[in-house]
Amino acid sequence: MKHSCSERRMVTIIWSLCLIFCLSRSVLVISSPAQHLCFPDQRDALLEFKNEFYVQESDPNMMPGDKKTEMWRNNTDCCYWDGVGCDSVTLNVVELDLIGCYLNGPLRSNSSLFRLQHLQTLYLAHNNLSGTLPDSIGNLKYLRVLHLVSCNLFGKIPSSLGSLSYLTDLILSDNDFTNERPNSMGNLNRLTDFQLVLLNLSSLTSIYLGSNKFQGMLPSNMSSLSNLVHFDISGNSFSGTIPSSLFMIPSLFGLYLQRNDFSGPLEIGNISSLSNLQQLYIGDNNFSGPIPVSISKLVNLQYLDLSLWNTGMGMVDFSIFLHLKSLSYLDLSGINLKNSSTLSLPSAMKEFILSSCNISEFPMFLENQTTLLSLDISANQIEGQVPEWLWRLPGLRFVNIAQNSFSGELTMLPNSIYYFIASDNQFSGEMPRLICELDHLQILVLSNNNFSGSIPRCSKNFNTIAILHLRNNSLSGVIPEETISANLRSLDVGLNQLSGLPKSLINCTSLEFLNVEDNRINDTFPSWLRSLPDLQILVLRSNEFYGPISSSGGSMSFPKLRIFDISENRFTGVLPSDYFAGWSAMSSVVVEIFDSMFGFRVAGSTRDPYHNVVVLTNKGLDMELVGSGFTIYKTIDVSGNRLEGDIPESIGILKELIVLNMSNNAFTGHIPPSLSNLSNLQSLDLSKNRLSGSIPPELGKLTFLARMNFSYNRLEGPIPQATQIQTQNSSSFAENPGLCGAPLQKRCGGEEEEATKQEQDEDEEKEEEDKVFSWIAAAIGYVPGLFCGLAIGHILTSYKRDWFMRIFSAFLLR
Ligand SMILES: *[C@@H]1O[C@H](CO)[C@@H](O)[C@H](O)[C@H]1NC(C)=O
Ligand SMILES: *[C@@H]1O[C@H](CO)[C@@H](O)[C@H](O)[C@H]1NC(C)=O
Ligand SMILES: *[C@@H]1O[C@H](CO)[C@@H](O)[C@H](O)[C@H]1NC(C)=O
Ligand SMILES: *[C@@H]1O[C@H](CO)[C@@H](O)[C@H](O)[C@H]1NC(C)=O
Ligand SMILES: *[C@@H]1O[C@H](CO)[C@@H](O)[C@H](O)[C@H]1NC(C)=O
Ligand SMILES: *[C@@H]1O[C@H](CO)[C@@H](O)[C@H](O)[C@H]1NC(C)=O
Ligand SMILES: *[C@@H]1O[C@H](CO)[C@@H](O)[C@H](O)[C@H]1NC(C)=O
Ligand SMILES: *[C@@H]1O[C@H](CO)[C@@H](O)[C@H](O)[C@H]1NC(C)=O
Ligand SMILES: *[C@@H]1O[C@H](CO)[C@@H](O)[C@H](O)[C@H]1NC(C)=O
Ligand SMILES: *[C@@H]1O[C@H](CO)[C@@H](O)[C@H](O)[C@H]1NC(C)=O
Ligand SMILES: *[C@@H]1O[C@H](CO)[C@@H](O)[C@H](O)[C@H]1NC(C)=O
Ligand SMILES: *[C@@H]1O[C@H](CO)[C@@H](O)[C@H](O)[C@H]1NC(C)=O
């Protein structure tokens, strides 16, 4: 298994799944089935436990499993219930495995679970136990394994845990657990409850507390944890120094302390016998000064993550690594190596990460690193050609050379390559035709270079590629149908001079992202993309698309679409009022993420060498979306076309919409009051249309609505008095001859006229609300399908979401 610091969380789950298999599937297997009959009190406890939760699979972050508890029936032998394991001799229930069983509800201190006194292994990971972990957990005194990853738990770890003297595996990652604040002045030497719990559990071999909200210091003397093998507290806010006693635990194999606030000095201490430590992740902390020579004492290290160590402008002395003969993974990203002596490592490297290291020369020693699998030298200042020897390394799979100043033509790529990321350089010439010959290529990112000519036409065998990003080059001609692999998940060819949208995209059933903005595509609206079940982002902006955007076959259902931008084209026609009825992703809170990409391993560091920012310009509202903001961003932009007729009523069901831009078209009729259902809306632009009637006062309810523009229409009557509306600049209402009242200068006319007008409007609104209601009903029909779609890809979701979004959105945006 190879690890990058970014994949630690995935390793956690893989490891814990292994554990489930090792323990539950082999050790506790029931040997002679016919003879078991569980104890009635234990059976009843299980049945009552089952009833403490409601089973509902609404949370996309839950790992999908079976609804095991629903199959439990009274008057059957509970030892045969799915998820229940009995000891073959004592017949006691000793194991409960309900990982991802869609349990919702708190684990109360009087839960029947705590009557299962003989439990040894408890797996409840990936359920929604939203609440605290009750003190009664201490009643389960034979507990060996406690696995509560991603359970939506918060609060303190109960001190009763400290008395579970058989506990070997404490796995609480990815919750919101906290601990008491760091000791206040008076009692600096007093151990906190949290520390006492930890130190008392001397049987522990595995501690996984990553991605919680722990803070404070680790106990300085951790030698009581004498059996410790894995210690993972990554992604918390621990501070202070790393206790050297930790390094002295002879059994210690993996230490995962990355993404905390630890600071120096790093003392490894006097290691008498050989250290067994093979994996040390201390990147993304607050270490400064020189990298300590003492690391060289950890002679068995294979994986070392020192990223973002602040060495200032000082040199990094590579002789530190001379003794680390087994080192195969090294992450030095974010460390300034500008002044360091010639880079060189004695061991056979497999993964080498030097992202953002301020280096200006290609690390030449790699020439003889024939085992190299993965190289990331992105975000440096390397100029010139990529040395040819790089492509002769026999096992090279993942290469990230983005954000440098590489130039020249790209003529070679080895057949071993899986990912090649070379965006933000100055490569020129034609795109290498040989990409068609590569058997494993899955990610090709060449955005922001000077490639010209056409995209090579590959054969049908070119079918491995999943991410193809060629944005912002000078590519022309058509996008060849043959080059569009059916496995494509993301295609970005924006900002080129391409002229055709390949129909073969219809066979890309996994496509999630399609961006062809700013090209010369002269074609009709690709309504056939509707059949792509996972399409989330569709950007056709600034092309020469023409014709209607609705098809005769009823509503245009894009169930997962979150970003729809067809602005600045020549689209025409009327949108039927149910146009948006099937756009479930924009009408529900389900947060889709690009989870189907999880199969990929990205050569690169966890941090963000890319500029991971989407800037979506919305006529005056520039929104910057970083990281997870991108996942929830939902927008519709149809501006700059020639669409006409009414604004579809069904717009009102897109409750999650954040930006709506319909400006610069030929829409007529009234502004639908159903817009006031868009309670998350932050920007609304309806300017430059032919809208008539009044501005619905209900829009004043939209408390997040920061920008709105109604200018250049035929609106009339008083501008509603709501604060949100009144704080707009008067230009937002300009050029509507009939509009009056603040913030416009123009005063409204006679009161009487006003009143009747408002009554009329109210009547109309009622009618329109009724219409909206029926569209809501129509939309509900689409929702179950959406939930069914939340399938296997979610397994690792909660582990990798934040990492993944950073890496993946980086790809999306190149
Ligand atoms: C299960 O059935 C037994 C009798 O068959 C009954 O005594 C017991 O209360 C039942 N348990 C539950 C939880 O319904
Ligand atoms: C988790 O459970 C809590 C309370 O039981 C509930 O409010 C919340 O909606 C649940 N979360 C999901 C995603 O189902
Ligand atoms: C457990 O406690 C809750 C309140 O905390 C109470 O509502 C519930 O009835 C109790 N259940 C049992 C079985 O005592
Ligand atoms: C430590 O463990 C022992 C049993 O092994 C227990 O009696 C004691 O209460 C525990 N102390 C703490 C602080 O948890
Ligand atoms: C650390 O704690 C152990 C007991 O857990 C004790 O034997 C040892 O002396 C302590 N070491 C130091 C340096 O305090
Ligand atoms: C480490 O061990 C050496 C000799 O074994 C001794 O001289 C030195 O004082 C020890 N250092 C510490 C910090 O214990
Ligand atoms: C990081 O370390 C510096 C001193 O080197 C300190 O001033 C700063 O507060 C630390 N930051 C955090 C977040 O602990
Ligand atoms: C690092 O190099 C720069 C110029 O290349 C030089 O000015 C600076 O003194 C050097 N710093 C050290 C610590 O060597
Ligand atoms: C890179 O080096 C230059 C000069 O040697 C220095 O000014 C700059 O701050 C360095 N950048 C980083 C990220 O360390
Ligand atoms: C790589 O090995 C070859 C032959 O052993 C040697 O000639 C060459 O100098 C080495 N290159 C580097 C950069 O060490
Ligand atoms: C889609 O795939 C099928 C089967 O491979 C093929 O026959 C068809 O021509 C493809 N469609 C397009 C538009 O390429
Ligand atoms: C689009 O193509 C048609 C013919 O296929 C042509 O008549 C029309 O002028 C083209 N539009 C633009 C904007 O180039």
XYZ file of C-alpha atoms in Angstrom, residues 84-513:
430
model
C -24.573 -10.223 15.179
C -21.873 -12.631 16.285
C -22.040 -15.050 19.212
C -19.267 -16.843 20.972
C -19.456 -20.468 19.925
C -18.851 -21.712 23.432
C -20.562 -19.308 25.792
C -23.272 -18.358 23.238
C -23.050 -14.751 24.358
C -23.410 -11.986 21.800
C -19.828 -10.799 21.464
C -19.881 -8.915 18.199
C -22.069 -6.294 16.623
C -21.237 -5.155 13.110
C -23.659 -2.509 11.901
C -21.372 -0.412 9.736
C -23.345 1.791 7.373
C -26.724 0.402 8.366
C -28.478 3.764 8.066
C -29.134 4.037 11.781
C -30.324 7.490 12.786
C -30.700 8.589 16.353
C -28.600 9.209 19.437
C -26.929 6.516 21.466
C -28.530 7.151 24.869
C -26.936 6.279 28.155
C -29.815 3.897 28.886
C -29.512 2.237 25.458
C -30.135 -1.499 25.428
C -26.763 -1.807 23.765
C -25.153 -1.510 27.166
C -26.988 -4.603 28.352
C -24.936 -6.663 25.936
C -22.301 -7.015 28.631
C -20.202 -9.532 26.741
C -19.618 -7.474 23.634
C -16.039 -7.571 22.466
C -16.254 -5.843 19.129
C -18.579 -2.992 18.303
C -18.685 -1.585 14.805
C -21.155 1.238 14.367
C -19.171 3.328 11.906
C -20.984 5.333 9.234
C -24.267 5.728 11.003
C -25.889 8.928 12.172
C -25.681 8.667 15.947
C -25.818 12.452 16.196
C -25.101 12.984 19.866
C -22.504 12.250 22.477
C -20.853 8.981 23.339
C -22.458 8.095 26.687
C -20.528 7.201 29.778
C -22.229 3.819 29.782
C -19.790 2.703 27.103
C -17.627 1.877 30.112
C -20.101 -0.913 31.020
C -18.952 -2.953 28.071
C -15.908 -4.031 29.985
C -14.812 -6.781 27.607
C -14.737 -4.443 24.651
C -11.688 -4.917 22.454
C -12.663 -2.995 19.359
C -14.654 0.222 19.296
C -15.170 1.434 15.759
C -17.222 4.626 15.487
C -15.821 6.343 12.423
C -18.126 8.972 10.883
C -20.972 8.654 13.332
C -21.772 12.317 13.728
C -20.684 12.131 17.367
C -19.583 15.172 19.330
C -18.652 16.212 22.834
C -16.007 14.707 25.053
C -14.771 11.166 25.053
C -16.245 9.745 28.258
C -13.661 9.091 30.911
C -15.221 5.695 31.522
C -13.432 4.588 28.354
C -10.280 4.636 30.431
C -11.415 1.566 32.301
C -11.846 -0.638 29.239
C -8.702 -2.558 29.951
C -9.059 -5.004 27.060
C -9.453 -2.310 24.447
C -6.986 -2.744 21.585
C -8.598 -0.679 18.837
C -10.057 2.736 19.472
C -11.270 4.086 16.155
C -13.149 7.358 16.421
C -11.995 9.229 13.316
C -14.125 11.713 11.477
C -16.474 12.892 14.170
C -16.647 16.155 16.084
C -15.166 14.985 19.357
C -13.569 17.625 21.516
C -11.593 17.639 24.713
C -11.165 20.114 27.511
C -9.240 23.257 26.802
C -5.510 23.148 27.374
C -4.568 23.441 31.024
C -4.952 26.887 32.449
C -2.033 28.559 34.178
C -2.285 27.082 37.659
C -2.149 23.377 36.956
C 0.126 22.925 33.968
C 1.283 19.556 35.167
C -2.138 18.091 35.734
C -3.122 15.540 33.147
C -6.445 16.245 31.517
C -9.219 13.648 31.523
C -8.517 13.021 27.892
C -4.875 12.318 28.613
C -5.769 10.051 31.522
C -8.098 8.017 29.346
C -5.465 7.641 26.698
C -2.665 6.735 29.022
C -4.682 4.192 30.984
C -5.450 2.125 27.906
C -2.185 0.270 27.837
C -3.571 -2.572 25.707
C -4.247 -0.284 22.818
C -2.555 -1.179 19.576
C -4.492 1.209 17.377
C -5.673 4.697 18.143
C -7.477 6.512 15.351
C -8.755 9.925 16.382
C -8.174 11.745 13.081
C -10.441 14.512 11.806
C -12.046 15.543 15.057
C -11.826 18.740 17.069
C -9.280 17.759 19.662
C -6.857 20.363 20.892
C -4.220 20.852 23.527
C -1.072 18.897 24.112
C -0.289 15.238 24.092
C 0.835 13.814 27.446
C 4.593 14.135 27.686
C 5.089 10.576 28.894
C 3.293 8.173 26.613
C 5.370 5.147 27.427
C 2.414 3.423 29.059
C 0.987 2.817 25.609
C 3.560 0.105 25.229
C 1.661 -1.931 22.606
C 0.877 0.911 20.281
C 1.230 0.164 16.567
C -0.843 2.861 14.866
C -1.397 6.313 16.277
C -3.482 8.651 14.168
C -4.522 12.068 15.423
C -4.268 13.831 12.075
C -6.559 16.695 11.235
C -7.106 18.056 14.738
C -5.729 21.104 16.515
C -3.141 19.525 18.759
C -0.280 21.817 19.631
C 2.931 21.803 21.609
C 5.750 19.415 20.927
C 5.508 15.804 19.898
C 6.539 13.824 22.980
C 9.732 11.926 22.335
C 8.347 9.080 24.458
C 6.095 8.286 21.524
C 9.046 7.456 19.303
C 10.395 5.133 21.937
C 7.458 2.764 21.885
C 9.101 -0.241 20.286
C 5.983 -1.587 18.542
C 5.124 1.708 16.878
C 4.718 1.294 13.133
C 2.738 4.279 11.928
C 2.516 7.777 13.348
C 0.037 10.095 11.688
C 0.219 13.584 13.178
C -0.247 15.673 10.059
C -2.597 18.641 9.886
C -2.279 19.842 13.476
C -0.497 22.780 15.099
C 2.475 20.935 16.519
C 5.652 22.923 16.698
C 9.310 22.253 17.293
C 11.722 21.099 18.335
C 11.218 17.567 17.126
C 12.983 15.272 19.534
C 13.215 11.652 18.644
C 14.924 10.842 21.918
C 17.380 8.102 22.738
C 16.172 5.103 20.816
C 17.992 2.140 22.265
C 16.802 -0.689 20.085
C 15.993 -0.266 16.424
C 12.947 1.842 15.813
C 10.193 -0.051 14.082
C 8.577 3.123 12.791
C 7.900 2.853 9.074
C 5.405 5.618 8.488
C 5.822 9.131 9.826
C 3.442 11.840 8.735
C 4.067 15.167 10.408
C 3.364 17.479 7.482
C 1.178 20.544 7.682
C 2.039 21.483 11.245
C 3.796 24.520 12.582
C 7.379 23.260 12.646
C 10.084 25.726 11.882
C 13.822 25.875 11.717
C 16.109 23.247 10.262
C 14.827 19.728 9.763
C 16.352 17.831 12.694
C 19.123 15.397 12.057
C 17.532 13.078 14.596
C 15.070 11.888 11.969
C 17.927 9.821 10.648
C 17.570 7.612 13.726
C 14.332 6.255 12.348
C 16.188 3.904 10.074
C 13.203 1.817 9.017
C 11.172 4.698 7.707
C 9.485 4.034 4.394
C 6.996 6.882 4.326
C 7.978 10.337 5.430
C 5.855 13.437 5.148
C 7.592 16.646 6.236
C 5.581 18.960 4.068
C 5.145 22.624 4.941
C 7.972 22.588 7.423
C 8.994 26.185 7.637
C 12.756 26.144 7.202
C 12.726 29.794 6.294
C 15.426 30.514 3.767
C 17.717 27.994 5.376
C 19.212 25.031 3.631
C 17.861 21.529 3.852
C 20.683 19.135 4.435
C 19.955 16.034 2.409
C 22.498 14.012 4.323
C 19.750 13.583 6.927
C 18.197 11.053 4.615
C 21.404 9.112 4.050
C 20.563 6.558 6.705
C 16.996 6.043 5.619
C 17.751 3.204 3.282
C 14.155 1.994 3.043
C 12.624 5.345 2.293
C 10.315 5.086 -0.691
C 7.867 7.931 -0.115
C 9.005 11.444 0.662
C 6.874 14.552 0.743
C 8.825 17.797 1.066
C 6.291 20.048 -0.510
C 6.078 23.596 0.666
C 9.622 23.470 1.985
C 11.898 26.067 0.478
C 14.716 24.090 -1.145
C 16.055 26.986 -3.155
C 19.395 27.129 -1.428
C 19.684 23.439 -0.622
C 22.656 21.426 -1.711
C 22.107 19.199 -4.706
C 19.061 17.037 -4.230
C 19.856 13.405 -3.885
C 18.516 10.410 -2.015
C 20.213 7.103 -1.468
C 17.152 4.878 -1.317
C 14.980 3.568 -4.106
C 12.141 6.055 -4.278
C 8.634 5.262 -5.388
C 6.897 8.530 -4.669
C 8.580 11.872 -4.449
C 6.699 15.066 -3.811
C 8.444 18.390 -4.246
C 5.524 20.648 -4.895
C 6.011 24.362 -4.122
C 9.633 23.926 -3.123
C 10.976 26.954 -4.923
C 13.295 24.807 -7.064
C 14.408 26.009 -10.454
C 16.134 22.911 -11.738
C 14.848 19.487 -12.496
C 16.089 17.068 -9.787
C 18.653 15.235 -11.871
C 19.348 12.420 -9.420
C 15.991 10.962 -10.415
C 17.624 9.757 -13.605
C 18.804 6.664 -11.791
C 15.697 6.221 -9.637
C 14.338 3.430 -11.763
C 11.707 2.449 -9.213
C 9.997 5.833 -9.356
C 6.249 5.534 -9.698
C 5.052 8.984 -8.858
C 6.624 12.407 -9.172
C 5.147 15.747 -8.236
C 7.306 18.788 -8.901
C 4.407 21.138 -9.499
C 4.443 24.813 -8.576
C 8.152 25.474 -8.879
C 10.199 27.609 -11.240
C 11.664 24.994 -13.537
C 12.320 26.152 -17.081
C 13.206 24.483 -20.329
C 12.430 21.076 -21.679
C 11.427 18.081 -19.647
C 14.517 15.864 -19.642
C 14.017 12.871 -21.903
C 15.367 10.425 -19.388
C 12.280 11.029 -17.276
C 10.208 9.199 -19.856
C 12.569 6.275 -19.775
C 11.939 5.480 -16.123
C 10.248 2.128 -16.533
C 7.518 2.306 -13.899
C 6.487 5.925 -14.042
C 2.724 6.280 -13.619
C 1.871 9.602 -12.043
C 3.547 12.816 -13.107
C 2.596 16.297 -12.049
C 4.756 19.064 -13.496
C 2.059 21.740 -13.482
C 2.800 25.395 -12.704
C 6.353 25.643 -13.864
C 7.854 27.233 -16.953
C 8.452 24.142 -19.017
C 8.544 24.873 -22.708
C 9.137 23.199 -26.006
C 7.141 20.430 -27.552
C 5.957 17.414 -25.735
C 7.034 14.551 -27.847
C 7.251 11.638 -25.475
C 5.185 10.014 -22.794
C 5.848 6.495 -21.569
C 3.263 3.785 -22.005
C 3.332 3.208 -18.254
C 1.741 6.596 -17.584
C -1.632 6.897 -15.835
C -1.795 10.556 -14.913
C -0.019 13.363 -16.613
C -0.642 16.845 -15.329
C 1.258 19.603 -17.080
C -1.071 22.574 -16.891
C 0.230 26.129 -16.474
C 3.441 25.845 -18.424
C 4.574 27.091 -21.808
C 4.420 23.927 -23.846
C 3.773 24.573 -27.494
C 3.373 22.727 -30.755
C 0.776 20.107 -31.454
C -0.629 17.866 -28.792
C 1.374 14.677 -28.944
C -0.358 12.168 -31.183
C 1.171 9.390 -29.138
C -1.342 9.952 -26.351
C -3.613 7.787 -28.473
C -1.233 4.894 -28.012
C -1.076 4.997 -24.235
C -2.782 1.982 -22.721
C -3.364 3.312 -19.207
C -3.814 7.045 -19.524
C -6.596 8.164 -17.190
C -5.875 11.800 -16.499
C -4.444 14.238 -18.995
C -4.349 17.877 -17.955
C -2.655 20.238 -20.402
C -4.634 23.393 -19.683
C -3.053 26.834 -19.830
C -0.284 26.124 -22.306
C 0.274 27.114 -25.929
C -0.675 23.897 -27.665
C -2.002 24.498 -31.141
C -3.332 22.487 -34.045
C -6.050 19.950 -33.608
C -6.782 17.406 -30.941
C -5.415 14.095 -32.184
C -7.954 11.675 -33.527
C -7.467 8.446 -31.618
C -8.969 5.093 -32.331
C -11.838 3.459 -30.518
C -9.264 1.694 -28.363
C -8.479 4.961 -26.682
C -10.849 4.280 -23.853
C -9.091 4.626 -20.534
C -9.145 8.373 -20.154
C -11.426 9.833 -17.499
C -10.212 13.397 -17.149
C -9.257 15.358 -20.233
C -8.528 19.015 -19.626
C -7.141 21.058 -22.501
C -8.473 24.423 -21.458
C -6.921 27.686 -22.626
C -4.678 26.610 -25.456
C -4.961 27.431 -29.150
C -6.567 24.224 -30.281
C -8.762 24.321 -33.345
C -10.801 21.982 -35.487
C -13.367 19.590 -34.120
C -13.115 17.486 -30.990
C -12.735 14.083 -32.625
C -15.495 11.661 -31.672
C -12.985 8.837 -31.396
C -10.928 10.668 -28.781
C -13.929 10.870 -26.485
C -13.556 7.808 -24.323
C -16.707 6.267 -22.951
C -15.072 6.405 -19.511
C -14.777 10.172 -19.555
C -15.866 11.892 -16.353
C -14.580 15.339 -16.953
C -13.968 17.190 -20.199
C -12.765 20.764 -20.222
C -11.800 22.210 -23.593
C -12.857 25.776 -22.822
C -10.985 28.785 -24.242
C -9.833 27.308 -27.520
C -11.060 27.684 -31.083
C -12.801 24.356 -31.386
C -15.831 23.971 -33.559
C -17.829 20.852 -32.800
C -19.421 19.111 -29.860
C -18.801 15.404 -30.360
C -21.972 13.313 -30.367
C -19.997 10.440 -28.909
C -20.295 12.191 -25.548
C -23.650 10.498 -25.304
C -21.844 7.272 -24.600
C -19.966 8.795 -21.657
C -22.414 7.636 -19.034
C -20.097 8.666 -16.206
C -19.625 12.228 -17.401
C -19.899 14.678 -14.500
C -18.265 17.796 -15.846
